[in-house]
PDB file of C-alpha atoms and ligand atoms in Angstrom:
ATOM      1  CA  MET T   1     171.121 127.679 133.627  1.00 96.00           C
ATOM      2  CA  ILE T   2     168.174 128.670 131.329  1.00 97.00           C
ATOM      3  CA  ASP T   3     167.689 129.998 128.486  1.00 97.00           C
ATOM      4  CA  VAL T   4     164.548 132.610 127.090  1.00 98.00           C
ATOM      5  CA  HIS T   5     163.834 132.910 123.434  1.00 98.00           C
ATOM      6  CA  VAL T   6     161.470 135.877 122.718  1.00 98.00           C
ATOM      7  CA  LEU T   7     160.446 134.344 119.019  1.00 98.00           C
ATOM      8  CA  GLY T   8     157.244 135.926 119.752  1.00 98.00           C
ATOM      9  CA  SER T   9     157.365 139.597 121.176  1.00 98.00           C
ATOM     10  CA  GLY T  10     154.013 140.599 119.536  1.00 98.00           C
ATOM     11  CA  GLY T  11     150.312 140.632 120.656  1.00 96.00           C
ATOM     12  CA  ALA T  12     147.223 139.147 118.819  1.00 96.00           C
ATOM     13  CA  LEU T  13     148.168 141.612 115.549  1.00 97.00           C
ATOM     14  CA  PRO T  14     151.312 140.212 113.542  1.00 96.00           C
ATOM     15  CA  GLN T  15     153.732 143.248 113.301  1.00 96.00           C
ATOM     16  CA  ALA T  16     157.616 142.916 111.915  1.00 96.00           C
ATOM     17  CA  GLY T  17     159.312 142.229 115.071  1.00 97.00           C
ATOM     18  CA  HIS T  18     156.630 141.691 117.126  1.00 98.00           C
ATOM     19  CA  THR T  19     154.579 138.803 116.232  1.00 98.00           C
ATOM     20  CA  PRO T  20     152.332 136.938 118.430  1.00 98.00           C
ATOM     21  CA  ALA T  21     153.709 134.597 121.486  1.00 98.00           C
ATOM     22  CA  THR T  22     155.915 131.891 121.092  1.00 98.00           C
ATOM     23  CA  TYR T  23     158.811 131.336 123.636  1.00 98.00           C
ATOM     24  CA  TRP T  24     161.387 128.523 123.707  1.00 98.00           C
ATOM     25  CA  ILE T  25     162.741 128.097 127.353  1.00 98.00           C
ATOM     26  CA  VAL T  26     165.264 125.938 128.012  1.00 98.00           C
ATOM     27  CA  VAL T  27     165.816 124.850 131.407  1.00 97.00           C
ATOM     28  CA  ASP T  28     169.069 123.121 132.568  1.00 96.00           C
ATOM     29  CA  GLY T  29     169.280 122.268 128.678  1.00 95.00           C
ATOM     30  CA  GLU T  30     165.744 120.644 128.284  1.00 96.00           C
ATOM     31  CA  PRO T  31     163.806 123.245 125.948  1.00 97.00           C
ATOM     32  CA  LEU T  32     159.715 123.800 126.397  1.00 98.00           C
ATOM     33  CA  LEU T  33     157.605 125.510 124.103  1.00 98.00           C
ATOM     34  CA  VAL T  34     156.098 127.830 125.627  1.00 98.00           C
ATOM     35  CA  ASP T  35     152.843 129.314 123.793  1.00 98.00           C
ATOM     36  CA  PRO T  36     152.532 128.452 120.615  1.00 98.00           C
ATOM     37  CA  GLY T  37     150.909 131.015 118.599  1.00 98.00           C
ATOM     38  CA  PRO T  38     150.396 131.214 115.202  1.00 98.00           C
ATOM     39  CA  GLY T  39     153.437 130.176 113.386  1.00 97.00           C
ATOM     40  CA  ALA T  40     154.874 129.437 115.858  1.00 98.00           C
ATOM     41  CA  LEU T  41     156.639 126.386 114.115  1.00 98.00           C
ATOM     42  CA  VAL T  42     157.481 128.004 111.280  1.00 97.00           C
ATOM     43  CA  ARG T  43     159.352 130.941 113.622  1.00 97.00           C
ATOM     44  CA  LEU T  44     161.240 128.228 115.842  1.00 98.00           C
ATOM     45  CA  ALA T  45     162.286 126.440 112.332  1.00 98.00           C
ATOM     46  CA  ALA T  46     163.537 129.503 111.653  1.00 97.00           C
ATOM     47  CA  ALA T  47     165.565 130.216 114.266  1.00 97.00           C
ATOM     48  CA  GLY T  48     167.597 126.706 113.724  1.00 98.00           C
ATOM     49  CA  LEU T  49     165.432 125.833 117.219  1.00 98.00           C
ATOM     50  CA  ILE T  50     163.880 122.328 115.792  1.00 97.00           C
ATOM     51  CA  PRO T  51     166.628 121.233 113.427  1.00 97.00           C
ATOM     52  CA  ALA T  52     164.880 117.656 114.081  1.00 96.00           C
ATOM     53  CA  GLY T  53     161.684 119.241 113.586  1.00 95.00           C
ATOM     54  CA  THR T  54     158.333 118.167 116.103  1.00 95.00           C
ATOM     55  CA  ASP T  55     160.533 115.425 116.709  1.00 97.00           C
ATOM     56  CA  SER T  56     163.098 118.547 118.520  1.00 97.00           C
ATOM     57  CA  ILE T  57     159.928 119.611 120.765  1.00 98.00           C
ATOM     58  CA  GLY T  58     158.916 117.390 123.858  1.00 96.00           C
ATOM     59  CA  THR T  59     157.091 119.875 126.071  1.00 97.00           C
ATOM     60  CA  VAL T  60     154.497 121.899 125.477  1.00 98.00           C
ATOM     61  CA  LEU T  61     153.181 124.594 127.919  1.00 98.00           C
ATOM     62  CA  LEU T  62     150.320 126.803 127.416  1.00 98.00           C
ATOM     63  CA  SER T  63     149.381 129.924 129.913  1.00 98.00           C
ATOM     64  CA  HIS T  64     145.884 130.027 128.566  1.00 97.00           C
ATOM     65  CA  LEU T  65     143.701 129.617 125.431  1.00 97.00           C
ATOM     66  CA  HIS T  66     143.334 132.748 123.614  1.00 96.00           C
ATOM     67  CA  PRO T  67     144.111 131.919 119.702  1.00 96.00           C
ATOM     68  CA  ASP T  68     147.182 134.013 119.496  1.00 97.00           C
ATOM     69  CA  HIS T  69     149.250 131.991 122.635  1.00 98.00           C
ATOM     70  CA  SER T  70     147.890 128.241 121.362  1.00 97.00           C
ATOM     71  CA  LEU T  71     147.081 128.296 117.733  1.00 97.00           C
ATOM     72  CA  ASP T  72     150.225 126.755 116.149  1.00 98.00           C
ATOM     73  CA  LEU T  73     148.830 123.551 119.142  1.00 98.00           C
ATOM     74  CA  VAL T  74     146.714 122.440 115.791  1.00 98.00           C
ATOM     75  CA  ALA T  75     150.125 123.115 113.607  1.00 98.00           C
ATOM     76  CA  LEU T  76     152.323 120.811 115.463  1.00 98.00           C
ATOM     77  CA  LEU T  77     150.408 117.576 116.315  1.00 98.00           C
ATOM     78  CA  PHE T  78     149.313 117.941 112.538  1.00 98.00           C
ATOM     79  CA  ALA T  79     153.160 118.299 111.971  1.00 97.00           C
ATOM     80  CA  ALA T  80     152.814 114.959 113.767  1.00 97.00           C
ATOM     81  CA  HIS T  81     150.987 112.949 112.185  1.00 97.00           C
ATOM     82  CA  SER T  82     153.379 112.603 109.080  1.00 96.00           C
ATOM     83  CA  PRO T  83     154.794 109.973 108.677  1.00 96.00           C
ATOM     84  CA  LEU T  84     158.055 111.363 108.789  1.00 96.00           C
ATOM     85  CA  PRO T  85     159.114 112.152 112.776  1.00 95.00           C
ATOM     86  CA  VAL T  86     160.683 109.541 114.512  1.00 96.00           C
ATOM     87  CA  ARG T  87     160.690 110.359 118.067  1.00 97.00           C
ATOM     88  CA  THR T  88     158.808 107.877 120.505  1.00 97.00           C
ATOM     89  CA  ASP T  89     157.994 109.413 123.888  1.00 96.00           C
ATOM     90  CA  PRO T  90     155.398 110.984 124.795  1.00 97.00           C
ATOM     91  CA  LEU T  91     154.737 114.527 123.029  1.00 97.00           C
ATOM     92  CA  ARG T  92     153.422 116.346 126.159  1.00 97.00           C
ATOM     93  CA  VAL T  93     150.974 119.386 125.984  1.00 98.00           C
ATOM     94  CA  TRP T  94     150.284 121.149 129.653  1.00 98.00           C
ATOM     95  CA  GLY T  95     147.962 124.036 130.235  1.00 98.00           C
ATOM     96  CA  PRO T  96     145.467 125.249 132.033  1.00 97.00           C
ATOM     97  CA  PRO T  97     142.140 123.377 132.748  1.00 97.00           C
ATOM     98  CA  GLY T  98     139.806 123.824 129.584  1.00 96.00           C
ATOM     99  CA  LEU T  99     142.718 122.529 127.943  1.00 97.00           C
ATOM    100  CA  LEU T 100     141.348 119.208 127.351  1.00 97.00           C
ATOM    101  CA  ASP T 101     137.924 120.557 126.402  1.00 97.00           C
ATOM    102  CA  LEU T 102     139.600 122.584 123.505  1.00 97.00           C
ATOM    103  CA  LEU T 103     141.757 119.234 122.105  1.00 97.00           C
ATOM    104  CA  ASP T 104     138.835 117.736 122.036  1.00 97.00           C
ATOM    105  CA  ARG T 105     137.045 120.456 119.976  1.00 97.00           C
ATOM    106  CA  PHE T 106     140.265 120.353 117.548  1.00 97.00           C
ATOM    107  CA  ARG T 107     139.405 116.458 117.083  1.00 96.00           C
ATOM    108  CA  SER T 108     136.009 116.931 116.661  1.00 97.00           C
ATOM    109  CA  ILE T 109     137.061 118.993 113.564  1.00 97.00           C
ATOM    110  CA  TYR T 110     140.559 117.371 112.151  1.00 97.00           C
ATOM    111  CA  GLY T 111     139.834 113.691 114.377  1.00 97.00           C
ATOM    112  CA  SER T 112     142.547 111.488 113.108  1.00 96.00           C
ATOM    113  CA  TRP T 113     144.723 114.435 111.758  1.00 97.00           C
ATOM    114  CA  LEU T 114     145.222 115.934 114.746  1.00 97.00           C
ATOM    115  CA  GLU T 115     147.243 111.754 116.155  1.00 96.00           C
ATOM    116  CA  PRO T 116     151.041 112.200 116.326  1.00 96.00           C
ATOM    117  CA  ARG T 117     151.942 109.049 114.451  1.00 96.00           C
ATOM    118  CA  SER T 118     155.390 107.825 116.147  1.00 96.00           C
ATOM    119  CA  ARG T 119     154.714 108.748 119.698  1.00 97.00           C
ATOM    120  CA  ARG T 120     151.472 109.623 121.972  1.00 97.00           C
ATOM    121  CA  LEU T 121     150.397 112.340 122.645  1.00 97.00           C
ATOM    122  CA  GLU T 122     149.990 113.483 126.884  1.00 98.00           C
ATOM    123  CA  ALA T 123     147.905 116.056 127.223  1.00 98.00           C
ATOM    124  CA  GLY T 124     147.113 117.326 131.373  1.00 97.00           C
ATOM    125  CA  GLU T 125     145.506 120.326 132.505  1.00 98.00           C
ATOM    126  CA  LEU T 126     147.269 122.204 135.780  1.00 97.00           C
ATOM    127  CA  GLN T 127     145.603 123.984 138.461  1.00 96.00           C
ATOM    128  CA  PRO T 128     147.386 126.898 139.629  1.00 97.00           C
ATOM    129  CA  GLY T 129     149.809 126.737 142.458  1.00 97.00           C
ATOM    130  CA  GLN T 130     150.667 123.451 140.280  1.00 97.00           C
ATOM    131  CA  ALA T 131     154.835 122.476 139.754  1.00 97.00           C
ATOM    132  CA  LEU T 132     155.952 120.631 137.024  1.00 96.00           C
ATOM    133  CA  ASP T 133     159.488 118.843 136.914  1.00 94.00           C
ATOM    134  CA  VAL T 134     161.526 119.832 133.865  1.00 93.00           C
ATOM    135  CA  PRO T 135     163.332 116.620 132.789  1.00 87.00           C
ATOM    136  CA  GLY T 136     167.428 117.838 133.741  1.00 86.00           C
ATOM    137  CA  GLY T 137     166.472 119.009 138.073  1.00 90.00           C
ATOM    138  CA  GLY T 138     164.905 122.271 136.683  1.00 95.00           C
ATOM    139  CA  ARG T 139     160.700 122.629 137.534  1.00 96.00           C
ATOM    140  CA  CYS T 140     157.905 125.224 136.086  1.00 97.00           C
ATOM    141  CA  GLU T 141     155.156 126.497 138.940  1.00 97.00           C
ATOM    142  CA  ALA T 142     151.862 127.714 137.860  1.00 98.00           C
ATOM    143  CA  PHE T 143     150.061 130.540 139.394  1.00 98.00           C
ATOM    144  CA  ALA T 144     147.192 132.418 138.382  1.00 97.00           C
ATOM    145  CA  VAL T 145     147.149 135.567 136.904  1.00 97.00           C
ATOM    146  CA  ASP T 146     144.335 138.257 136.083  1.00 94.00           C
ATOM    147  CA  HIS T 147     143.203 137.578 132.264  1.00 93.00           C
ATOM    148  CA  PRO T 148     139.341 137.057 132.281  1.00 88.00           C
ATOM    149  CA  GLN T 149     137.928 134.835 129.974  1.00 85.00           C
ATOM    150  CA  ASP T 150     134.417 133.932 128.910  1.00 86.00           C
ATOM    151  CA  ARG T 151     134.816 130.459 127.420  1.00 90.00           C
ATOM    152  CA  LEU T 152     137.079 127.587 127.382  1.00 91.00           C
ATOM    153  CA  SER T 153     138.681 128.126 130.650  1.00 90.00           C
ATOM    154  CA  GLY T 154     138.695 130.560 133.573  1.00 89.00           C
ATOM    155  CA  VAL T 155     141.785 130.298 134.285  1.00 95.00           C
ATOM    156  CA  CYS T 156     145.392 131.547 133.028  1.00 96.00           C
ATOM    157  CA  LEU T 157     147.836 130.935 134.077  1.00 98.00           C
ATOM    158  CA  GLY T 158     151.924 132.370 134.895  1.00 98.00           C
ATOM    159  CA  PHE T 159     154.861 130.358 134.988  1.00 98.00           C
ATOM    160  CA  ARG T 160     157.777 130.488 137.487  1.00 98.00           C
ATOM    161  CA  PHE T 161     160.539 128.578 135.348  1.00 98.00           C
ATOM    162  CA  LEU T 162     163.341 127.757 137.955  1.00 97.00           C
ATOM    163  CA  ASP T 163     166.926 125.374 137.312  1.00 96.00           C
ATOM    164  CA  ALA T 164     168.616 123.187 139.541  1.00 94.00           C
ATOM    165  CA  ASP T 165     170.789 126.313 141.275  1.00 94.00           C
ATOM    166  CA  GLY T 166     167.191 127.706 141.998  1.00 93.00           C
ATOM    167  CA  ARG T 167     167.349 130.453 139.692  1.00 96.00           C
ATOM    168  CA  CYS T 168     164.099 132.028 138.424  1.00 97.00           C
ATOM    169  CA  ALA T 169     162.594 133.069 135.632  1.00 98.00           C
ATOM    170  CA  VAL T 170     159.106 133.958 135.746  1.00 98.00           C
ATOM    171  CA  TYR T 171     157.006 134.323 132.669  1.00 98.00           C
ATOM    172  CA  SER T 172     153.227 136.788 133.222  1.00 98.00           C
ATOM    173  CA  GLY T 173     151.320 135.278 130.620  1.00 97.00           C
ATOM    174  CA  ASP T 174     148.564 137.931 130.011  1.00 97.00           C
ATOM    175  CA  THR T 175     147.079 139.362 132.671  1.00 97.00           C
ATOM    176  CA  GLY T 176     146.218 142.516 134.206  1.00 97.00           C
ATOM    177  CA  PRO T 177     148.068 143.591 137.598  1.00 97.00           C
ATOM    178  CA  CYS T 178     148.020 140.941 139.894  1.00 95.00           C
ATOM    179  CA  GLY T 179     149.019 140.134 143.410  1.00 97.00           C
ATOM    180  CA  ASN T 180     149.726 136.569 142.312  1.00 97.00           C
ATOM    181  CA  LEU T 181     152.407 138.186 139.543  1.00 98.00           C
ATOM    182  CA  VAL T 182     154.372 140.839 142.243  1.00 98.00           C
ATOM    183  CA  GLU T 183     154.474 137.502 144.267  1.00 98.00           C
ATOM    184  CA  ALA T 184     155.990 135.321 141.492  1.00 97.00           C
ATOM    185  CA  ALA T 185     158.573 138.164 140.265  1.00 98.00           C
ATOM    186  CA  ARG T 186     159.469 139.177 143.950  1.00 96.00           C
ATOM    187  CA  GLY T 187     163.884 138.904 143.736  1.00 89.00           C
ATOM    188  CA  ALA T 188     163.432 137.210 140.112  1.00 97.00           C
ATOM    189  CA  ASP T 189     166.401 136.515 138.203  1.00 98.00           C
ATOM    190  CA  LEU T 190     164.367 137.359 135.061  1.00 98.00           C
ATOM    191  CA  LEU T 191     160.586 138.440 134.484  1.00 98.00           C
ATOM    192  CA  VAL T 192     159.379 138.504 131.096  1.00 98.00           C
ATOM    193  CA  VAL T 193     156.140 140.490 131.187  1.00 98.00           C
ATOM    194  CA  GLU T 194     153.105 141.791 128.888  1.00 98.00           C
ATOM    195  CA  CYS T 195     152.992 145.170 128.556  1.00 98.00           C
ATOM    196  CA  SER T 196     150.321 145.108 125.864  1.00 98.00           C
ATOM    197  CA  THR T 197     149.568 149.378 125.285  1.00 98.00           C
ATOM    198  CA  PRO T 198     150.402 152.917 126.386  1.00 98.00           C
ATOM    199  CA  ASP T 199     148.358 154.012 129.640  1.00 97.00           C
ATOM    200  CA  GLU T 200     145.741 155.707 127.242  1.00 98.00           C
ATOM    201  CA  LEU T 201     145.070 152.830 125.480  1.00 97.00           C
ATOM    202  CA  ALA T 202     144.674 151.019 128.824  1.00 96.00           C
ATOM    203  CA  THR T 203     142.280 147.252 128.606  1.00 95.00           C
ATOM    204  CA  PRO T 204     141.145 145.270 131.725  1.00 95.00           C
ATOM    205  CA  GLY T 205     142.805 141.593 131.602  1.00 95.00           C
ATOM    206  CA  HIS T 206     146.321 143.943 130.578  1.00 97.00           C
ATOM    207  CA  MET T 207     149.032 145.563 131.344  1.00 98.00           C
ATOM    208  CA  ALA T 208     149.610 149.325 130.558  1.00 98.00           C
ATOM    209  CA  VAL T 209     152.659 150.850 130.603  1.00 98.00           C
ATOM    210  CA  SER T 210     152.564 152.893 134.136  1.00 98.00           C
ATOM    211  CA  GLN T 211     151.010 149.076 135.311  1.00 98.00           C
ATOM    212  CA  VAL T 212     154.321 147.280 134.436  1.00 98.00           C
ATOM    213  CA  ALA T 213     156.275 149.896 136.245  1.00 98.00           C
ATOM    214  CA  GLU T 214     154.998 149.599 138.739  1.00 98.00           C
ATOM    215  CA  LEU T 215     155.431 146.098 139.111  1.00 98.00           C
ATOM    216  CA  CYS T 216     158.515 146.141 138.672  1.00 98.00           C
ATOM    217  CA  ARG T 217     159.376 148.851 142.055  1.00 98.00           C
ATOM    218  CA  ASN T 218     156.837 146.336 144.111  1.00 97.00           C
ATOM    219  CA  SER T 219     158.658 142.852 142.749  1.00 97.00           C
ATOM    220  CA  ARG T 220     162.292 144.148 141.610  1.00 97.00           C
ATOM    221  CA  PRO T 221     163.694 141.580 139.416  1.00 98.00           C
ATOM    222  CA  ALA T 222     166.433 141.619 138.230  1.00 97.00           C
ATOM    223  CA  LEU T 223     166.235 142.116 134.708  1.00 98.00           C
ATOM    224  CA  THR T 224     162.580 142.774 132.722  1.00 98.00           C
ATOM    225  CA  VAL T 225     161.879 141.870 129.629  1.00 98.00           C
ATOM    226  CA  LEU T 226     158.675 143.788 128.137  1.00 98.00           C
ATOM    227  CA  THR T 227     156.665 141.534 125.414  1.00 98.00           C
ATOM    228  CA  HIS T 228     153.207 140.975 124.231  1.00 98.00           C
ATOM    229  CA  GLN T 229     153.383 144.678 122.998  1.00 98.00           C
ATOM    230  CA  TYR T 230     150.141 145.861 120.346  1.00 98.00           C
ATOM    231  CA  PRO T 231     151.818 148.240 118.079  1.00 98.00           C
ATOM    232  CA  PRO T 232     150.861 151.249 119.879  1.00 98.00           C
ATOM    233  CA  ALA T 233     152.958 149.741 122.697  1.00 98.00           C
ATOM    234  CA  ALA T 234     155.518 148.517 120.391  1.00 98.00           C
ATOM    235  CA  ALA T 235     155.990 152.255 118.394  1.00 97.00           C
ATOM    236  CA  LEU T 236     157.001 153.351 121.727  1.00 98.00           C
ATOM    237  CA  ASP T 237     160.756 153.607 123.732  1.00 98.00           C
ATOM    238  CA  LEU T 238     158.932 151.270 126.420  1.00 98.00           C
ATOM    239  CA  ALA T 239     162.257 150.835 128.691  1.00 98.00           C
ATOM    240  CA  SER T 240     162.785 154.836 129.102  1.00 98.00           C
ATOM    241  CA  LEU T 241     159.116 155.155 129.641  1.00 98.00           C
ATOM    242  CA  ILE T 242     159.333 152.637 132.526  1.00 98.00           C
ATOM    243  CA  GLY T 243     162.329 154.183 133.695  1.00 97.00           C
ATOM    244  CA  ALA T 244     161.007 157.150 134.667  1.00 97.00           C
ATOM    245  CA  SER T 245     159.552 155.622 137.904  1.00 97.00           C
ATOM    246  CA  TYR T 246     161.814 152.539 138.505  1.00 98.00           C
ATOM    247  CA  ASP T 247     165.687 152.741 138.378  1.00 97.00           C
ATOM    248  CA  GLY T 248     166.528 148.639 137.141  1.00 97.00           C
ATOM    249  CA  ARG T 249     167.141 147.140 134.468  1.00 97.00           C
ATOM    250  CA  VAL T 250     164.332 147.101 131.175  1.00 98.00           C
ATOM    251  CA  VAL T 251     164.620 145.804 127.448  1.00 98.00           C
ATOM    252  CA  GLN T 252     161.633 146.110 125.280  1.00 98.00           C
ATOM    253  CA  ALA T 253     162.122 142.908 123.686  1.00 98.00           C
ATOM    254  CA  VAL T 254     162.256 142.497 119.824  1.00 98.00           C
ATOM    255  CA  ASP T 255     161.476 139.091 118.063  1.00 98.00           C
ATOM    256  CA  GLY T 256     164.811 137.178 118.410  1.00 98.00           C
ATOM    257  CA  ASP T 257     165.842 137.908 121.260  1.00 98.00           C
ATOM    258  CA  VAL T 258     167.737 135.718 123.533  1.00 98.00           C
ATOM    259  CA  PHE T 259     168.071 135.768 127.751  1.00 98.00           C
ATOM    260  CA  THR T 260     170.273 133.847 129.549  1.00 97.00           C
ATOM    261  CA  LEU T 261     170.714 132.848 133.325  1.00 95.00           C
ATOM    262  CA  PRO T 262     172.710 133.183 134.695  1.00 90.00           C
ATOM    263  CA  HIS T 263     173.458 136.889 133.608  1.00 83.00           C
ATOM    264  CA  GLY T 264     176.074 137.725 131.317  1.00 72.00           C
ATOM    265  CA  THR T 265     176.615 134.107 129.836  1.00 68.00           C
ATOM    266  CA  GLY T 266     174.703 134.989 126.475  1.00 59.00           C
ATOM    267  CA  ASP T 267     172.289 137.044 127.295  1.00 51.00           C
ATOM    268  CA  SER T 268     171.379 139.507 124.406  1.00 50.00           C
ATOM    269  CA  SER T 269     170.412 142.683 126.045  1.00 45.00           C
TER     270      SER T 269
HETATM  271 ZN1   ZN C 301     147.734 137.431 124.302  1.00 72.24          ZN
END
């Protein structure tokens, strides 16, 4: 079983209902905090998803190192430095190559303030093609996407989450049209894909509406959820626009939406 809580369905520009990236993805009961953008901890707390505060967070996954997907890592580590948390197993943080350098740079500013007090930070870099076992029988596979970076890391990742029964939820991260994403999403039960702009504002390294429609036609996931909407995209009826050339199921996410696999077991759409 997989639950995908979309707590941040916007891009870097926050707006009501579409704040920067934050996803809480629960695979067979094991929660993963994916892309903690600015305000992620606050939104997790407000949604009631971390009743034990940072002690409710075991694993963090970063698709890439842009601040709108990673900035609350600092907030998380500083909160874990408080004397109040009691969890003792490691806090695991996984991300693309460059993550360890980013953490070193954060430490060069904040020093020991970012050292979790009751547990150890265990950080690791994921190469495209690498998979992580998720406690409980699930798996997370990383694949390379096309989102050019000129610092910290040249690699940006998307993720395929698989539960023990083989159900599959795919998260695109940030990317332009990309063969790896088509392959990862082919036949997926759920595709959470960025849809940053209308076509007239198409931006390299991101997906515009017609590019998402083409991806959907090529990969035909059972359900497509549109996220990472900048204000001009969020103002549109994106599902209808994509529906003009694609007959599959598409939902335009709003912060707070929850999607559950298998479908029909609590899916909010
Ligand atoms: Zn982004």
